[in-house]
Short mmCIF file of C-alpha atoms in Angstrom, two decimals:
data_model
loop_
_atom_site.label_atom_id
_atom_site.label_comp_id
_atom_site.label_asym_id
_atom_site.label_seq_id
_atom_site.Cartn_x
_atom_site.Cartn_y
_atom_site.Cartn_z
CA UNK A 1 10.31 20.85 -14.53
CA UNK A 2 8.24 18.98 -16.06
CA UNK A 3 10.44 17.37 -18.19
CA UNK A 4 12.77 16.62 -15.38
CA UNK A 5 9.87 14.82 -13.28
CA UNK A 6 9.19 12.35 -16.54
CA UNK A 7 12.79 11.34 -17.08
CA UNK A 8 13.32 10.45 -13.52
CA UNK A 9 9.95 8.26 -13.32
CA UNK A 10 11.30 7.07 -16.88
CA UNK A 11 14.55 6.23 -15.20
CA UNK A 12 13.62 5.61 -11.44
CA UNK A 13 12.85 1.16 -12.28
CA UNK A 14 16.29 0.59 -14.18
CA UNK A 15 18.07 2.52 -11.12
CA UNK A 16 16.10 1.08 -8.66
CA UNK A 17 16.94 -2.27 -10.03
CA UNK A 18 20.80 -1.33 -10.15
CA UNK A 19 20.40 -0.02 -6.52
CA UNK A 20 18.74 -3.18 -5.56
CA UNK A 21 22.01 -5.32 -7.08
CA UNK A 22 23.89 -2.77 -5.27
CA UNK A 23 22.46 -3.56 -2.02
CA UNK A 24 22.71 -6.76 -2.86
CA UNK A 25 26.81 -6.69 -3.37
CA UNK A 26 27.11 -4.87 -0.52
CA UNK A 27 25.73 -7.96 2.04
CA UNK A 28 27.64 -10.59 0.33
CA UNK A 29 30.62 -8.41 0.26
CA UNK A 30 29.98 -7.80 3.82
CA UNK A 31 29.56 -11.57 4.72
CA UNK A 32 32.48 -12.25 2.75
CA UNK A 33 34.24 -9.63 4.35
CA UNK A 34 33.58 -11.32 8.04
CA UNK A 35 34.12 -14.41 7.03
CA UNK A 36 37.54 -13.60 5.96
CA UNK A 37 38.09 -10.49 9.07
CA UNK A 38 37.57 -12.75 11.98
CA UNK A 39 40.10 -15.22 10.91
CA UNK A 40 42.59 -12.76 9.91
CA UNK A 41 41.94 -10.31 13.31
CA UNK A 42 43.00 -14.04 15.26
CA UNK A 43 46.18 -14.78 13.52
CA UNK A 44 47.28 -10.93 13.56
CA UNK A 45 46.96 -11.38 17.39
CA UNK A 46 49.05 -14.48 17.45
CA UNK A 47 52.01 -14.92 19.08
CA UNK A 48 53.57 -16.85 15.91
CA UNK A 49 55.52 -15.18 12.94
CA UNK A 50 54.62 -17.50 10.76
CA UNK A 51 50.62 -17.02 11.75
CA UNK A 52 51.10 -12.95 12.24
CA UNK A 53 53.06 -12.10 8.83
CA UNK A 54 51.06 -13.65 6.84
CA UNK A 55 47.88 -11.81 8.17
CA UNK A 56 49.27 -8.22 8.52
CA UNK A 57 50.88 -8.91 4.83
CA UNK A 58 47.81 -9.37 3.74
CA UNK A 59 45.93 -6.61 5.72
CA UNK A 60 48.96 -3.86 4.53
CA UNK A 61 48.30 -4.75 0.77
CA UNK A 62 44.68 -4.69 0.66
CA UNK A 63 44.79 -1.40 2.65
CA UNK A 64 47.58 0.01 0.60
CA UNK A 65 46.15 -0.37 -2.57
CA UNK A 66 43.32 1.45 -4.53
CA UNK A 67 39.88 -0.95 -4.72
CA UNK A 68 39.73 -0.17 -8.37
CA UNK A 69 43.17 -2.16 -8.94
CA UNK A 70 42.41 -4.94 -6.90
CA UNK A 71 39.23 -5.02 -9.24
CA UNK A 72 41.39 -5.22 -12.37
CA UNK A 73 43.97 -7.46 -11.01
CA UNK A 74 41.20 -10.15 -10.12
CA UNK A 75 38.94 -9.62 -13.50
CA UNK A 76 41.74 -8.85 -16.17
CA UNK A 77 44.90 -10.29 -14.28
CA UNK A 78 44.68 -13.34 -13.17
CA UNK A 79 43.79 -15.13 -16.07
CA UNK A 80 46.61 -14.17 -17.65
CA UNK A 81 47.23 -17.10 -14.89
CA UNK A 82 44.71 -19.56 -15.77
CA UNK A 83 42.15 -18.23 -12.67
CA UNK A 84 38.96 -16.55 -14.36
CA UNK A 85 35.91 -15.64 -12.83
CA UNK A 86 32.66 -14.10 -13.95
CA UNK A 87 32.08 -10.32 -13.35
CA UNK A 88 29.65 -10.56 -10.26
CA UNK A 89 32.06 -13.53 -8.63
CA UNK A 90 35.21 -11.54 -9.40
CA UNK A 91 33.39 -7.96 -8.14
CA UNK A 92 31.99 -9.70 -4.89
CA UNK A 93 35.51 -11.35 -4.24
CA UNK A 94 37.49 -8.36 -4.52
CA UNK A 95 35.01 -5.93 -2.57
CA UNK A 96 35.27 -9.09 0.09
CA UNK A 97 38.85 -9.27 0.16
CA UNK A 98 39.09 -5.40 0.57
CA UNK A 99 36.27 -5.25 2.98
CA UNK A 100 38.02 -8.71 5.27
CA UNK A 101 41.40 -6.52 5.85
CA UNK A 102 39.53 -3.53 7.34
CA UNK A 103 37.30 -5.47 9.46
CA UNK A 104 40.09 -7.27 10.48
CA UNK A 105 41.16 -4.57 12.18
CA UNK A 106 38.17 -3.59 13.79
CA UNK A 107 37.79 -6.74 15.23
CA UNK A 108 41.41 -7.19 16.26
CA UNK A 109 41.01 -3.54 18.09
CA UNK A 110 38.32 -4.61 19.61
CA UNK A 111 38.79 -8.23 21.19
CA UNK A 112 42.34 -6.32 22.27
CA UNK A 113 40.20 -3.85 23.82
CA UNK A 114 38.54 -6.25 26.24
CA UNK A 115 40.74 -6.56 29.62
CA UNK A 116 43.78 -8.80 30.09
CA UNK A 117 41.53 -9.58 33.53
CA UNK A 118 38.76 -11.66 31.80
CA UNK A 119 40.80 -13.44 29.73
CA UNK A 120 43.04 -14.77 32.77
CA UNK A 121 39.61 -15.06 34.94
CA UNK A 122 38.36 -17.37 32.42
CA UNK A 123 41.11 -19.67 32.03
CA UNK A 124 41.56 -19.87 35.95
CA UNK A 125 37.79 -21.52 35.36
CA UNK A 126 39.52 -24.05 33.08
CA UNK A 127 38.12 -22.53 29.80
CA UNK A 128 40.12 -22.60 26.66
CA UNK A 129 41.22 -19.65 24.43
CA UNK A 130 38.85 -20.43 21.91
CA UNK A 131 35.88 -20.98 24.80
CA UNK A 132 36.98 -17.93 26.38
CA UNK A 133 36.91 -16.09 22.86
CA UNK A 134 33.21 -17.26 21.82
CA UNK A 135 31.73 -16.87 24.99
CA UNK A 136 33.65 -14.41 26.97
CA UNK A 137 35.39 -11.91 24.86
CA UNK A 138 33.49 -11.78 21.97
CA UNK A 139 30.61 -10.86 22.41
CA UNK A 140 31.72 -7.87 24.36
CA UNK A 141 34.11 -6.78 21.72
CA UNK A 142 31.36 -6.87 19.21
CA UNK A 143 29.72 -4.30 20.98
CA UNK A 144 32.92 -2.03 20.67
CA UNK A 145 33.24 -3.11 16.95
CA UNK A 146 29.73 -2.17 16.12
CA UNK A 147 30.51 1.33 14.59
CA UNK A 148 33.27 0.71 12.76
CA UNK A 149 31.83 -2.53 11.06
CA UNK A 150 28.95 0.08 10.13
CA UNK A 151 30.90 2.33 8.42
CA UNK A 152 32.98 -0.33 6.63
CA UNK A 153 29.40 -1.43 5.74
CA UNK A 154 28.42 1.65 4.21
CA UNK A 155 31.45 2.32 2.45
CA UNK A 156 30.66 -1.08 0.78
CA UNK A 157 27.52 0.46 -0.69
CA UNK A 158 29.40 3.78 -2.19
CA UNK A 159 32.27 1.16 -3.27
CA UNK A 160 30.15 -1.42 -5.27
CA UNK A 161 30.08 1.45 -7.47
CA UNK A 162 33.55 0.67 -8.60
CA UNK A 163 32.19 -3.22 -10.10
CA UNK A 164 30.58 -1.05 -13.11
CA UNK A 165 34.11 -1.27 -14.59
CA UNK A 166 33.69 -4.85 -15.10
CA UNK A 167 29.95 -4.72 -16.50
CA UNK A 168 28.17 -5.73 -13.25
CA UNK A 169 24.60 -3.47 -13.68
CA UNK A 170 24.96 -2.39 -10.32
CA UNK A 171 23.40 1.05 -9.86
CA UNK A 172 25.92 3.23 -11.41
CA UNK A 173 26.08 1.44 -14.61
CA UNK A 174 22.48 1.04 -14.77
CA UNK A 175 22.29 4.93 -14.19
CA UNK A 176 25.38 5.07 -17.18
CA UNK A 177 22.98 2.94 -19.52
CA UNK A 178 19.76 5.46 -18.67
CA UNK A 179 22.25 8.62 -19.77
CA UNK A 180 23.25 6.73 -22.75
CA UNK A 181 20.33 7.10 -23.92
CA UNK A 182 18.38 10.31 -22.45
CA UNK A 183 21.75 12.46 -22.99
CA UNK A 184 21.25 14.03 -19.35
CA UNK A 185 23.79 12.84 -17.07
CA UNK A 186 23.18 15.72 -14.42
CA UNK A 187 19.64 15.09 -12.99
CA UNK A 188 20.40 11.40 -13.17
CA UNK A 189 23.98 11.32 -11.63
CA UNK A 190 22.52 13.55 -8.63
CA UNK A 191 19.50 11.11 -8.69
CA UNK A 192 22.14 8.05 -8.67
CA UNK A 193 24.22 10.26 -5.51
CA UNK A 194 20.66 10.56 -3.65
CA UNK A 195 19.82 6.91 -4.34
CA UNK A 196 23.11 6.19 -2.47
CA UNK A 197 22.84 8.69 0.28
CA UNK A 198 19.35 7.23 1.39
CA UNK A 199 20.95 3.77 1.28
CA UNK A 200 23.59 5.18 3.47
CA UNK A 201 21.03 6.98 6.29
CA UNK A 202 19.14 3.35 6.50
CA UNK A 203 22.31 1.50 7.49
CA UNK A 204 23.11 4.55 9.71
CA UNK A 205 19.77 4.05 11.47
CA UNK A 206 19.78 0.39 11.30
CA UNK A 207 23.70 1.05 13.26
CA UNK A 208 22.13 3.37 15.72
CA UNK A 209 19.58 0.80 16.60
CA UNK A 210 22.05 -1.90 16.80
CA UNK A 211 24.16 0.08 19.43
CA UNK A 212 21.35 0.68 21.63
CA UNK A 213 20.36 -2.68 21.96
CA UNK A 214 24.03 -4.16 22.27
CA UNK A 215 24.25 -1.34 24.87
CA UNK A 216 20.90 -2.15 26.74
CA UNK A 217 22.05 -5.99 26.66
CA UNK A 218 25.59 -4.81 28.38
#
């Protein structure tokens, strides 16, 4: 036991570290994520095939296709193309462009969620769509899309996990690096899975707060 208790103090600042970038990838893959979601939710709902194809293209493929490729085809494929980017650009740009199609969808259910009513109420008050869709609909909906933005959120966290492939010292390579040199990888893999659950049960309580507020504002 004792033994145990001094490799994971030995271990717990280079993990801690990793789980730190890891945290870190996570909320710029999350950004990234909205930044690219809301757009693509809006042309999805468009009444134009050349807007809407484009969008739900996009959304089927990243959906349809494992994280880990993606990965791969950004890092190792496209500069077979002349496009290269360093391991933490190409690791938060493909957990973005993942992340963007799912919240996409959240979004998309949710502004379709909010009543046909409102939006023809508003426009009979001589707003526009995109007036009626800052100030009317969407902050409603992002009540509704609170939950599921969570858990894309914390997927994000268990997912950054994938980036080791490319060398980012995120915390599961950081956790690989500690094993390659203490030769125990099964008190420091659990300690790794625990590091990730706790991350996990403070974004669940950070969601739980953010619900009861949106819901007291409402």
């Amino acid at each position: 036991m004792t033994e145990l208790f001094e490799l994971l103090r030995d271990a717990a600042p280079v993990m801690l570290t990793g789980a730190g970038y890891t945290l870190v990838f996570a909320m710029a893959a999350m950004v990234g994520g909205l930044a690219i979601g809301f757009p693509v939710a809006v042309m999805r709902m468009s009444s134009l095939a050349v807007v809407r194809w484009p969008a739900s293209l996009y959304v089927s493929m990243m959906r349809g296709t494992p994280l880990l490729v993606q990965i791969f085809v950004i890092y190792y494929g496209l500069p077979s193309i002349g496009i290269e980017f360093d391991p933490v650009t190409a690791g938060v740009l493909a957990l973005s462009l993942n992340s963007g199609a799912y919240l996409s969808e959240s979004l998309r259910g949710a502004i379709q969620s909010i009543s046909q009513g409102q939006w023809r109420a508003s426009f009979s008050l001589g707003l526009g769509y995109w007036q009626t869709l800052h100030h009317i609909v969407l902050p409603q909906a992002l009540r509704v899309a609170v939950p599921s933005m969570s858990n894309t959120l914390i997927s994000l966290i268990k997912d950054t996990s994938l980036v080791s492939v490319i060398t980012v010292t995120e915390l599961m390579l950081a956790t690989k690096e500690v094993i390659a040199t203490t030769f125990q990888p099964l008190p420091l893999y659990i300690a790794a899975a625990g590091i990730y659950w706790c991350l996990s049960l403070a974004f669940e309580a950070l969601q739980r707060r953010a619900e009861r507020r949106l819901n007291r504002a409402h």
